[in-house]
Coordinates of C-alpha atoms (C1' of nucleotides) in Angstrom, one line a residue:
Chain A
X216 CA 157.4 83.6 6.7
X217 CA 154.3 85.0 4.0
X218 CA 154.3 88.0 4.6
X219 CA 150.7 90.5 2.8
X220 CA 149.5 93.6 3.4
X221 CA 145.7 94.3 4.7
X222 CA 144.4 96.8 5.8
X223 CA 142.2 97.3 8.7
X224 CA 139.4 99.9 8.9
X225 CA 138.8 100.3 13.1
X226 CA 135.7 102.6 12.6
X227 CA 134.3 99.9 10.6
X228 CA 131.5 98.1 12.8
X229 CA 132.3 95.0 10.9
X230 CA 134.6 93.0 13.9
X231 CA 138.7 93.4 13.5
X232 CA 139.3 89.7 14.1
X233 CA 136.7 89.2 11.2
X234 CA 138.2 91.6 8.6
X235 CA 141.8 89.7 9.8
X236 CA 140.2 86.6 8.3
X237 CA 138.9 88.2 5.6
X238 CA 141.9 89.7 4.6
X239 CA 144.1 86.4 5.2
X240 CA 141.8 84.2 3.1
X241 CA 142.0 86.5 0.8
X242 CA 145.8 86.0 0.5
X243 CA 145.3 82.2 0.0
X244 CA 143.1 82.2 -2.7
X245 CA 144.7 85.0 -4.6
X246 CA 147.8 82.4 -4.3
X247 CA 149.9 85.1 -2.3
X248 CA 150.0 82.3 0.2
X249 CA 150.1 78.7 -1.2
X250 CA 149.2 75.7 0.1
X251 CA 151.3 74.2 3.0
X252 CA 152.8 77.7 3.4
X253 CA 153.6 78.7 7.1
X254 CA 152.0 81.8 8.4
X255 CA 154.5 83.7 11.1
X256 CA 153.6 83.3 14.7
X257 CA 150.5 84.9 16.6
X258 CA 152.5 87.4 18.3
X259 CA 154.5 88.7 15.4
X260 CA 151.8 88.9 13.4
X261 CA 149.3 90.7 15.8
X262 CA 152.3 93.2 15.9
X263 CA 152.6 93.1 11.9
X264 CA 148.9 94.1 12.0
X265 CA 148.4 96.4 15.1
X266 CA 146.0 93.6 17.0
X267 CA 146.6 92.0 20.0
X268 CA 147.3 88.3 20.0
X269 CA 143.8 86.8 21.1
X270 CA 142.3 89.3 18.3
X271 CA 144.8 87.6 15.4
X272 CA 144.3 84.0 17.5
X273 CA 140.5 85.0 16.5
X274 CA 141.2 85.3 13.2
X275 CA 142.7 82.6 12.7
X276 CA 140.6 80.6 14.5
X277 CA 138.1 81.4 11.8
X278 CA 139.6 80.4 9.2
X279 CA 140.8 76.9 11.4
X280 CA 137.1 76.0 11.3
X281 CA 136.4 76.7 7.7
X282 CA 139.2 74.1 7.2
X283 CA 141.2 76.7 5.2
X284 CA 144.3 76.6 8.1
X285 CA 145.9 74.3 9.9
X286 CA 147.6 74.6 13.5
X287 CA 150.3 72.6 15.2
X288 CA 151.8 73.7 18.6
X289 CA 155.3 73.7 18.3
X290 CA 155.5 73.9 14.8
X291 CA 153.2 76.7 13.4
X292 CA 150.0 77.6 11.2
X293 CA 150.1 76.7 7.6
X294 CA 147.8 77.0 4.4
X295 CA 145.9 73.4 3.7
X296 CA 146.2 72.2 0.6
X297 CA 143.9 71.8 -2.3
X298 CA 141.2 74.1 -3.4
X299 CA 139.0 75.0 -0.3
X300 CA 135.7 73.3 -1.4
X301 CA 132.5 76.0 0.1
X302 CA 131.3 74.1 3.1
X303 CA 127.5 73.8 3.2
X304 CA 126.2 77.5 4.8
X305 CA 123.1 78.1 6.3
X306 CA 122.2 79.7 2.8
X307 CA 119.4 79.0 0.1
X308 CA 120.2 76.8 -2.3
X309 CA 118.8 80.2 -4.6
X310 CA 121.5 82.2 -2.9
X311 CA 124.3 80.2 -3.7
X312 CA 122.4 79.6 -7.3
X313 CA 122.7 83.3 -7.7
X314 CA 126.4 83.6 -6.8
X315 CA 127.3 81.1 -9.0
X316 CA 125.9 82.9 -12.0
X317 CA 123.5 80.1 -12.5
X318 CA 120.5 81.8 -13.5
X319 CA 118.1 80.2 -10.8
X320 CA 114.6 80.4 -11.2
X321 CA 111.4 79.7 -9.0
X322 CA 108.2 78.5 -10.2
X323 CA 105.6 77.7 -7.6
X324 CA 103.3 75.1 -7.5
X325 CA 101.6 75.4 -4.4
X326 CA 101.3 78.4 -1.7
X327 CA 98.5 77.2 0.6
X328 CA 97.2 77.6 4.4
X329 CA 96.5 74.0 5.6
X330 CA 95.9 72.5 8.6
X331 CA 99.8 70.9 9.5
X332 CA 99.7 67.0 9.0
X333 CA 100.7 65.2 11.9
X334 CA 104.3 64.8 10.7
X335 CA 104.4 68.9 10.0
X336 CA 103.2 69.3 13.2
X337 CA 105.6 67.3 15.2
X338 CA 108.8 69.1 13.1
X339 CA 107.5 72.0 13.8
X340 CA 106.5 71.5 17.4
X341 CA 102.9 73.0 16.7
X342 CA 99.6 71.0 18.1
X343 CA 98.4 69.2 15.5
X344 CA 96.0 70.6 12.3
X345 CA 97.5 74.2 13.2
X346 CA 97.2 75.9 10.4
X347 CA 100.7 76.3 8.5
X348 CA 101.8 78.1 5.0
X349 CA 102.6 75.5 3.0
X350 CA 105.0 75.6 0.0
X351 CA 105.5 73.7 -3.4
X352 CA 107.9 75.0 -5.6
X353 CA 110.4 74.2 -8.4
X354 CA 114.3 75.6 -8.5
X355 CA 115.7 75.5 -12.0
X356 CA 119.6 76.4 -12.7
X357 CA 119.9 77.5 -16.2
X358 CA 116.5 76.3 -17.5
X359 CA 116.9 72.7 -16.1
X360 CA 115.0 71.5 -13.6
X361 CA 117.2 71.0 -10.3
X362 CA 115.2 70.7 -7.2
X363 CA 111.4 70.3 -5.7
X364 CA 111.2 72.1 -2.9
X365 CA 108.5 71.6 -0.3
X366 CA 108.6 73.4 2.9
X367 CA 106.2 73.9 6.6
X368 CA 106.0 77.5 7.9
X369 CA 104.2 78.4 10.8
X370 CA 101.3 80.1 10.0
X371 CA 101.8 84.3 10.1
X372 CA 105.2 84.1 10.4
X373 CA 106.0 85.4 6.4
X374 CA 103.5 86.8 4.2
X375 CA 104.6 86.5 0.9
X376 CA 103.0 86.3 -2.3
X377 CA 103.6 84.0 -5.1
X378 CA 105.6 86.5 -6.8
X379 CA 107.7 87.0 -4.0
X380 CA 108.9 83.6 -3.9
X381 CA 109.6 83.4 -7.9
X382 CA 111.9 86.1 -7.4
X383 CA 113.5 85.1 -4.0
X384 CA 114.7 82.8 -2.0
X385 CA 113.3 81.7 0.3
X386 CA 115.9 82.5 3.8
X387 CA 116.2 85.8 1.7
X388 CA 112.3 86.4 2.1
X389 CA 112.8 85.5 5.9
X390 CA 115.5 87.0 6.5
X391 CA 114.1 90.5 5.0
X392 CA 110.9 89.4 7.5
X393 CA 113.0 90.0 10.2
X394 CA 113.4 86.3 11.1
X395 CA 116.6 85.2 12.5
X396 CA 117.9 81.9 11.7
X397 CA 120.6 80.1 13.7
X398 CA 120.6 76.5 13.6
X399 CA 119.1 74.0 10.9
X400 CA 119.4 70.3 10.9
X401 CA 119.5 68.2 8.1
X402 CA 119.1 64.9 7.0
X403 CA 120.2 63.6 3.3
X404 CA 119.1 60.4 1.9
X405 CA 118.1 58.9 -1.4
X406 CA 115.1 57.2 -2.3
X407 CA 113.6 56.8 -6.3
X408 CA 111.3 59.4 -7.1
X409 CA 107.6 59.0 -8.0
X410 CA 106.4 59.0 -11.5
X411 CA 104.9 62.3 -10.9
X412 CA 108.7 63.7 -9.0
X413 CA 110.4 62.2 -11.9
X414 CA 108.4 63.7 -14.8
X415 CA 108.3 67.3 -13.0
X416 CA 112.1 66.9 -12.7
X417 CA 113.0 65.9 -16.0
X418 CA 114.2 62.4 -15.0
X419 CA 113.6 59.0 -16.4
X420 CA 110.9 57.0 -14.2
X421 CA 112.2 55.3 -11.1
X422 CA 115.3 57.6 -10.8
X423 CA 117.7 57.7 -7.9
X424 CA 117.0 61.0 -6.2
X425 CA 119.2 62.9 -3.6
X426 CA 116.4 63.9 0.0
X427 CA 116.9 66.1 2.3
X428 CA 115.0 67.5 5.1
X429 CA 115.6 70.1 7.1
X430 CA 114.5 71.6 10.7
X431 CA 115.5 75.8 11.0
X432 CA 115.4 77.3 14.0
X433 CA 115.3 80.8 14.8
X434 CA 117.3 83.4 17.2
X435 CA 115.1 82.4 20.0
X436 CA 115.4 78.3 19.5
X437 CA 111.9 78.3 18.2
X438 CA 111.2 75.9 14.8
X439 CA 110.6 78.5 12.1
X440 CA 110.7 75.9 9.1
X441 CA 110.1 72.6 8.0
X442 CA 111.5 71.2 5.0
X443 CA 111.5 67.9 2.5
X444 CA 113.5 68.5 -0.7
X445 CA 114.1 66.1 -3.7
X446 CA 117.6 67.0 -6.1
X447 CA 118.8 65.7 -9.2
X448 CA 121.9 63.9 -8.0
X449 CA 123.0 64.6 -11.6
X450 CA 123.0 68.3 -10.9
X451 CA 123.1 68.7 -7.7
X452 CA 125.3 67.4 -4.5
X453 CA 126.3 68.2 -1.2
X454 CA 129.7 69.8 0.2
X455 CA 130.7 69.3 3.8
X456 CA 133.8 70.2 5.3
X457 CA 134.6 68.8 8.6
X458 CA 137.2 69.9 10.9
X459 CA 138.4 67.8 14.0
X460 CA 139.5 68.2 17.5
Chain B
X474 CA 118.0 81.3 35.8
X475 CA 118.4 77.9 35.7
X476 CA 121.0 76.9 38.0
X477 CA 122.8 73.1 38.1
X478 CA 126.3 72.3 39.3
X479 CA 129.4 71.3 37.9
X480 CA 132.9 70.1 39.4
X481 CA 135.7 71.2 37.4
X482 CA 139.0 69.4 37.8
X483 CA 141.5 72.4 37.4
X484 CA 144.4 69.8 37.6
X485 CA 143.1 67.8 34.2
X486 CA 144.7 68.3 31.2
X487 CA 141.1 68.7 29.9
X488 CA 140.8 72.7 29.4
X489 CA 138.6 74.6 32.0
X490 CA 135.8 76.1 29.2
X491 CA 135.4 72.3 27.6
X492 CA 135.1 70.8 30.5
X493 CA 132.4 73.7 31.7
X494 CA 131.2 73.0 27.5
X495 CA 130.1 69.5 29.0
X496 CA 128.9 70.2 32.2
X497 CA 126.4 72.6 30.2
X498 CA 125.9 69.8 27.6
X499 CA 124.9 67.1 30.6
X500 CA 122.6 69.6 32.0
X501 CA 120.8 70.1 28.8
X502 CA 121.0 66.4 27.5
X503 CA 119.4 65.3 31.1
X504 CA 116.8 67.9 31.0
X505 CA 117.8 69.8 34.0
X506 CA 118.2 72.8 31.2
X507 CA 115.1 72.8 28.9
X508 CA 114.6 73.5 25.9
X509 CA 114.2 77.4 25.6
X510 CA 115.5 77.9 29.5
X511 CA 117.7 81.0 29.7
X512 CA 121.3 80.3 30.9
X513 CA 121.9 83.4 33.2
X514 CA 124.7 86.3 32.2
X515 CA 128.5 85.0 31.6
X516 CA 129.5 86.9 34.4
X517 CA 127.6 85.9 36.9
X518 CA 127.8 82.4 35.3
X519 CA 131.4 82.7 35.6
X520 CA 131.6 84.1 39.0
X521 CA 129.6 80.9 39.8
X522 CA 132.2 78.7 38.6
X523 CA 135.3 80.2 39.4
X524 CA 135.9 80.9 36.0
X525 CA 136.8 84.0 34.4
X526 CA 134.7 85.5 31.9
X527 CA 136.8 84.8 28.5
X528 CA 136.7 81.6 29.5
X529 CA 133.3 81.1 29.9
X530 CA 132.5 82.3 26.8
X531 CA 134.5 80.0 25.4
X532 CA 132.4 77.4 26.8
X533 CA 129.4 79.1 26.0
X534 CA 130.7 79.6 22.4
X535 CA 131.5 75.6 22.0
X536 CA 128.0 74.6 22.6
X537 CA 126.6 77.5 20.4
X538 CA 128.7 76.1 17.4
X539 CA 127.2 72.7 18.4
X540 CA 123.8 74.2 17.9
X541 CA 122.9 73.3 21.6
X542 CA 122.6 76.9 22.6
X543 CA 121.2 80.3 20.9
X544 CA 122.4 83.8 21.7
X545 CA 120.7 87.3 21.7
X546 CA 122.6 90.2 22.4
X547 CA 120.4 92.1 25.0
X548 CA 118.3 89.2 26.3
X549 CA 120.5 85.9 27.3
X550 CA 121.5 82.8 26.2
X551 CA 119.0 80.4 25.6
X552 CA 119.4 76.1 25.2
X553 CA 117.5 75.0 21.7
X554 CA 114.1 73.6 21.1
X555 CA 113.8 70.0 20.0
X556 CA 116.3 66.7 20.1
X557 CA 119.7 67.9 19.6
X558 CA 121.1 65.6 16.5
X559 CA 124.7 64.8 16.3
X560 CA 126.7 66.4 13.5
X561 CA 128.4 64.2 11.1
X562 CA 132.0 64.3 13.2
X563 CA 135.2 63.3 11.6
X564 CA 135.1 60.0 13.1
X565 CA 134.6 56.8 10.9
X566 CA 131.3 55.0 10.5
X567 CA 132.4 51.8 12.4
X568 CA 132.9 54.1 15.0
X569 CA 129.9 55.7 15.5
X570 CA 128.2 52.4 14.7
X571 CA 130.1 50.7 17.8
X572 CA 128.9 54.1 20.3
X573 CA 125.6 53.2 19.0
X574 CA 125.7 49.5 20.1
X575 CA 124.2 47.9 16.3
X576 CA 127.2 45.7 16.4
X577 CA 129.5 46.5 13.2
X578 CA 131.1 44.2 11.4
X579 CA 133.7 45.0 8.6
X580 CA 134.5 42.2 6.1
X581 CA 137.5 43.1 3.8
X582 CA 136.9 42.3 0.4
X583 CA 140.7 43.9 -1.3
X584 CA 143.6 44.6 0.4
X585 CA 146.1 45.7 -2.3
X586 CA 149.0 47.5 -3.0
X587 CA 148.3 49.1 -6.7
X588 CA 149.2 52.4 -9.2
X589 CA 147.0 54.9 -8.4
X590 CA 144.6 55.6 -11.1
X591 CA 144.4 58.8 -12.6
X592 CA 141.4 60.5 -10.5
X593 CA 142.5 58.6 -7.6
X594 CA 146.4 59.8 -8.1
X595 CA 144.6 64.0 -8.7
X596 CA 142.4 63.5 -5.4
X597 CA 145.4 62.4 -3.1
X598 CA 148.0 64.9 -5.1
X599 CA 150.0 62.4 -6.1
X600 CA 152.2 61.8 -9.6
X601 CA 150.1 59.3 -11.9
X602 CA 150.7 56.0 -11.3
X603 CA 152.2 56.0 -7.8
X604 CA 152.0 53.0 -5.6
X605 CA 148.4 53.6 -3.4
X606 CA 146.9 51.3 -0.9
X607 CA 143.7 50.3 -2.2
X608 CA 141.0 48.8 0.3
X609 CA 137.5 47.8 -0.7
X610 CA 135.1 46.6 2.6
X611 CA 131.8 46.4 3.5
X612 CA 130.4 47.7 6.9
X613 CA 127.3 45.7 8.6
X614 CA 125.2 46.6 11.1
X615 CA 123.0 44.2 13.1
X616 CA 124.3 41.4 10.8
X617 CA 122.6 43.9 7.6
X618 CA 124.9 45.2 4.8
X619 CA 125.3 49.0 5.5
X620 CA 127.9 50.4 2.9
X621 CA 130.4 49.6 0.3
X622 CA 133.6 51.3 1.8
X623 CA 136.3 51.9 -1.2
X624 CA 139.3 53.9 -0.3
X625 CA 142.9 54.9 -1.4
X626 CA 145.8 55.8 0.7
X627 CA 149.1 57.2 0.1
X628 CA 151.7 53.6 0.3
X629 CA 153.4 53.0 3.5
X630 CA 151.1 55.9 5.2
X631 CA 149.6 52.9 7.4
X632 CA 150.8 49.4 7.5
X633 CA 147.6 47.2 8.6
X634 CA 146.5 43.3 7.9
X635 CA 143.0 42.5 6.8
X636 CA 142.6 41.3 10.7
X637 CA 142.8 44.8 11.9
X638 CA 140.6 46.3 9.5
X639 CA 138.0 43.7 9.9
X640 CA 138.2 44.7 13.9
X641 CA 138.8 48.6 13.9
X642 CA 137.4 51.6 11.6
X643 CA 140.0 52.7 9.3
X644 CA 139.9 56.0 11.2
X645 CA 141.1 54.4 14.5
X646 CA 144.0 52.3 12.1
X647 CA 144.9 55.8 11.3
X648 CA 145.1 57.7 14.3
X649 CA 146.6 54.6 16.5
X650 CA 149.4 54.7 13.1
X651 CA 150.4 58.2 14.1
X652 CA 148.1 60.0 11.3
X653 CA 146.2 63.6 13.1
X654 CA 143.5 64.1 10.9
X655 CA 142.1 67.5 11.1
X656 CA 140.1 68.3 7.5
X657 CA 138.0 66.0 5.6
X658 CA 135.7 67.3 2.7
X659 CA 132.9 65.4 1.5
X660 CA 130.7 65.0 -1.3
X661 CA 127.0 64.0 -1.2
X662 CA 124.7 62.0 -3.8
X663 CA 123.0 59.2 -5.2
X664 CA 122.7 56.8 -7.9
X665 CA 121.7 53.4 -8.8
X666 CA 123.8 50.9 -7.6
X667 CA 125.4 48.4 -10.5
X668 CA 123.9 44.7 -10.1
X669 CA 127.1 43.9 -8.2
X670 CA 127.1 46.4 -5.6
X671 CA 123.2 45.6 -4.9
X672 CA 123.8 42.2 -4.5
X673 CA 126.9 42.5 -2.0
X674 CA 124.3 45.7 -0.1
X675 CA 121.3 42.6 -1.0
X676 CA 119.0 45.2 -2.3
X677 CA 117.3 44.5 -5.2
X678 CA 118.8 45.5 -8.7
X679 CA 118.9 49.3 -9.5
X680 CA 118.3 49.9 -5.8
X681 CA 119.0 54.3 -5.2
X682 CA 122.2 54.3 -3.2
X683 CA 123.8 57.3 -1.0
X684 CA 127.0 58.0 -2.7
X685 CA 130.4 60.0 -0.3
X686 CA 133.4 61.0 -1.7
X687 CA 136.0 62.0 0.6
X688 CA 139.0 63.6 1.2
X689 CA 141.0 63.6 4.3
X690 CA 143.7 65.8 5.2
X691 CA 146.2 65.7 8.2
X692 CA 148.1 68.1 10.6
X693 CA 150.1 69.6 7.8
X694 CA 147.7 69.9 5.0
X695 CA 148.4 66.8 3.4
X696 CA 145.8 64.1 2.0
X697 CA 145.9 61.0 3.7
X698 CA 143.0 59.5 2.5
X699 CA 140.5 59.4 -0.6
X700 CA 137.4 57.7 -0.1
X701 CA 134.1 56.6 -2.0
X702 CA 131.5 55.1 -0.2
X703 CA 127.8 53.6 -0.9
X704 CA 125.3 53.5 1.5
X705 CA 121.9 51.8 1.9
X706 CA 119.8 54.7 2.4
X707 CA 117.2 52.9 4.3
X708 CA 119.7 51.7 7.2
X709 CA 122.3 55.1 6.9
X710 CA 121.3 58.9 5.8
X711 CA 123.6 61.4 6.8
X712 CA 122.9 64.2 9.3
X713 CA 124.4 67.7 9.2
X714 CA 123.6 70.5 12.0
X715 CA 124.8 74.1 10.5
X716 CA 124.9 77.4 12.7
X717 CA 124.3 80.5 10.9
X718 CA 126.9 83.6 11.2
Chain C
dG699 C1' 118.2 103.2 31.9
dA700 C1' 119.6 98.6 33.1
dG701 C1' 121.1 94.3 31.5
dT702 C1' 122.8 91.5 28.0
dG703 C1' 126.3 89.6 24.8
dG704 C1' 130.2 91.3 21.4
dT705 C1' 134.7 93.1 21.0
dC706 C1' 139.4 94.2 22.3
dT707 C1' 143.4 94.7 25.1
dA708 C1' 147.8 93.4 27.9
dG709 C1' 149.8 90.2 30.1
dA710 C1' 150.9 85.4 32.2
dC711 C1' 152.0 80.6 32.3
dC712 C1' 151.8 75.9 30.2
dA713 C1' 152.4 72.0 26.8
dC714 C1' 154.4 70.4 23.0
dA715 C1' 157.7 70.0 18.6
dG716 C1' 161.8 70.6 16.9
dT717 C1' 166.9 71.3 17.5
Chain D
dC318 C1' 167.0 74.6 24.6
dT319 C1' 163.9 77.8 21.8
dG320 C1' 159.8 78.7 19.5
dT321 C1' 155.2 77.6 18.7
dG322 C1' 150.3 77.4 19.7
dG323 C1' 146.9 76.4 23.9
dT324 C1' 144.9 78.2 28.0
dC325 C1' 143.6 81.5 31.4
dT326 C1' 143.0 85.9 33.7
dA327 C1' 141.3 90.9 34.7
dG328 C1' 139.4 94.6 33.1
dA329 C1' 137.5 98.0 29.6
dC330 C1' 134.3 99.8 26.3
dC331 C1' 130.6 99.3 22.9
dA332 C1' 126.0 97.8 20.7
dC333 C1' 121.9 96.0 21.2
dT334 C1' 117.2 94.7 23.5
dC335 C1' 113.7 95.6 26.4
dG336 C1' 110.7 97.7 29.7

DNA sequence: GAGTGGTCTAGACCACAGT
DNA sequence: CTGTGGTCTAGACCACTCG
């Protein structure tokens, strides 16, 4: 039976069954609770903690998803094993760049009104030749090329500068827009990259590169952004963490 | 407020909010919810259905993790814009290739018992040089080569004959063996594929391939299963939905 | 101010795993 | 049999959005 200490703040508007969590995964990554470790039951630990049980069921139902617990009814909840790889968040690739002490940095290429291609057009679920804000730009992780980013806004939804988007992400320069993203879809492939792609990523002609493109939507299920990325596979991959039933 | 029916079976063993989870789904998926149609209030909602609130929410909550459905606090639920794309699920590829009717076929090229080799032995946590179950197959679709499937399992987890693996996913093996897998964390990118592995995929030499590395853990944290996969990234790209805080 | 989702509580009963 | 998580209910209060 683990047993840790957290405390709770109650006036904090930041939810109970979320600062639980918090507080729990805290516990496992500071090794106070090691892999394959049993946590006590719901009920005794609600008490423990002053909650009642759905609140701690909450809590660690949270951490259930992020593939950080394990349940089994009859048995009990223990700590899975291994490091807990980051699943893929609905983060920039700058944010988590900045996080990691990387040193990211942005240089643009392109920052244009267009008329949306027909492709654009139908990601974004605009009538076609809309005008859109269209985006080139370069990621580099400490001074090495990483990414080419190109991304579809609709048109008026973020005015930002050139400068702006050196210094920020770009869901960072949304999200201070007031734009509320919810759901993004992505699709990851590999293809070679052009001459041109492989010379502005530092990679031998012909190169395997990692694709992605991605759909956001916003708060109100509208499409806010259109994506097609290129990655150095050497450099750069993606995490998933899946969790069944 | 959109309104569509729903039976619920309150003597299944299938819980009340996934079963409600569904009933939504259908509605949506068969366009009598649109895209951008406001659900009406849980309570009433519930009311309508016999169902309390909590558990309503719950259903509500199952579809919004899907990335079906969108929620504002202060104006309603809403159903998402645009084609709703399956998540990668913790199912196997055969799997999905069978719901999808391209006619899978697995041929098994190894079927060994053998020492685990060092990365192999770190990635299931075992001691170096333990016995492993080593399987190398390759996955077809439509009569095309899809994927090189290489993976490693603990000995004597599964006891299978190259007949079952060339008729079932190694998922289905698994779970019909006794195995509940719950986690799995996976690892995306690319790189050329070797003149042998282009040749059993029949792309031409140095074709970009879609690499996976997986690990699977079970019910009790364990790792049941380490895989590495190449994929043809013209007939397979991977697709990831993600739902933001 | 009226309406919405977000949080939290207190209790009940059931299904399953282990003994 | 006992203990565990899984489900479901009834009600309360709060925080936010919008007209």
């Amino acid at each position: 039976m683990a047993d840790f200490d957290a405390d709770l703040d109650r006036s904090s508007p930041v939810p109970l069954y979320h600062q639980m969590a918090e507080q729990i995964h805290l516990a496992i990554r500071t090794g106070r609770l090691a892999p394959g470790a049993l946590l006590g039951n719901e009920i005794a630990l609600a008490n423990e903690f002053g909650l009642s049980r759905p609140t701690m069921r909450s809590a660690i139902h949270e951490l259930v998803e992020k593939g950080v617990l394990v349940r089994r009814r009859g048995v009990g909840t223990q700590v899975v094993q291994g490091p807990i790889t980051r699943s893929v968040q609905l983060t920039s690739l700058f944010d988590d760049l900045v996080k990691a002490d990387q040193q990211p940095r942005t240089s643009v290429l392109l920052h244009e009104i267009t008329p949306a291609p027909d492709d654009v057009a139908a990601a974004l679920k605009l009538p076609r030749r809309q005008p859109v804000l269209h985006l080139r730009r370069i990621r580099y992780a400490n001074h090495h090329p990483l990414a080419i980013l190109e991304n579809y806004l609709p048109h008026r939804l973020l005015e930002v500068t050139a400068i702006d988007l050196s210094r920020h992400g770009l869901y960072d320069l949304l999200r201070s827009g007031g734009v509320r993203m919810k759901v993004a879809k992505q699709r990851i492939g590999a293809r070679d990259g052009s001459a041109a792609e492989c010379s502005l990523l530092n990679e031998d002609t012909d190169s395997p590169l990692l694709t992605m493109e991605r759909v956001t939507h916003d708060d109100t299920g509208r499409v806010v952004e259109f994506g097609r990325h290129l990655y150095r596979p050497s450099l750069y991959q993606f995490s998933v963490t899946l969790v069944g039933r």
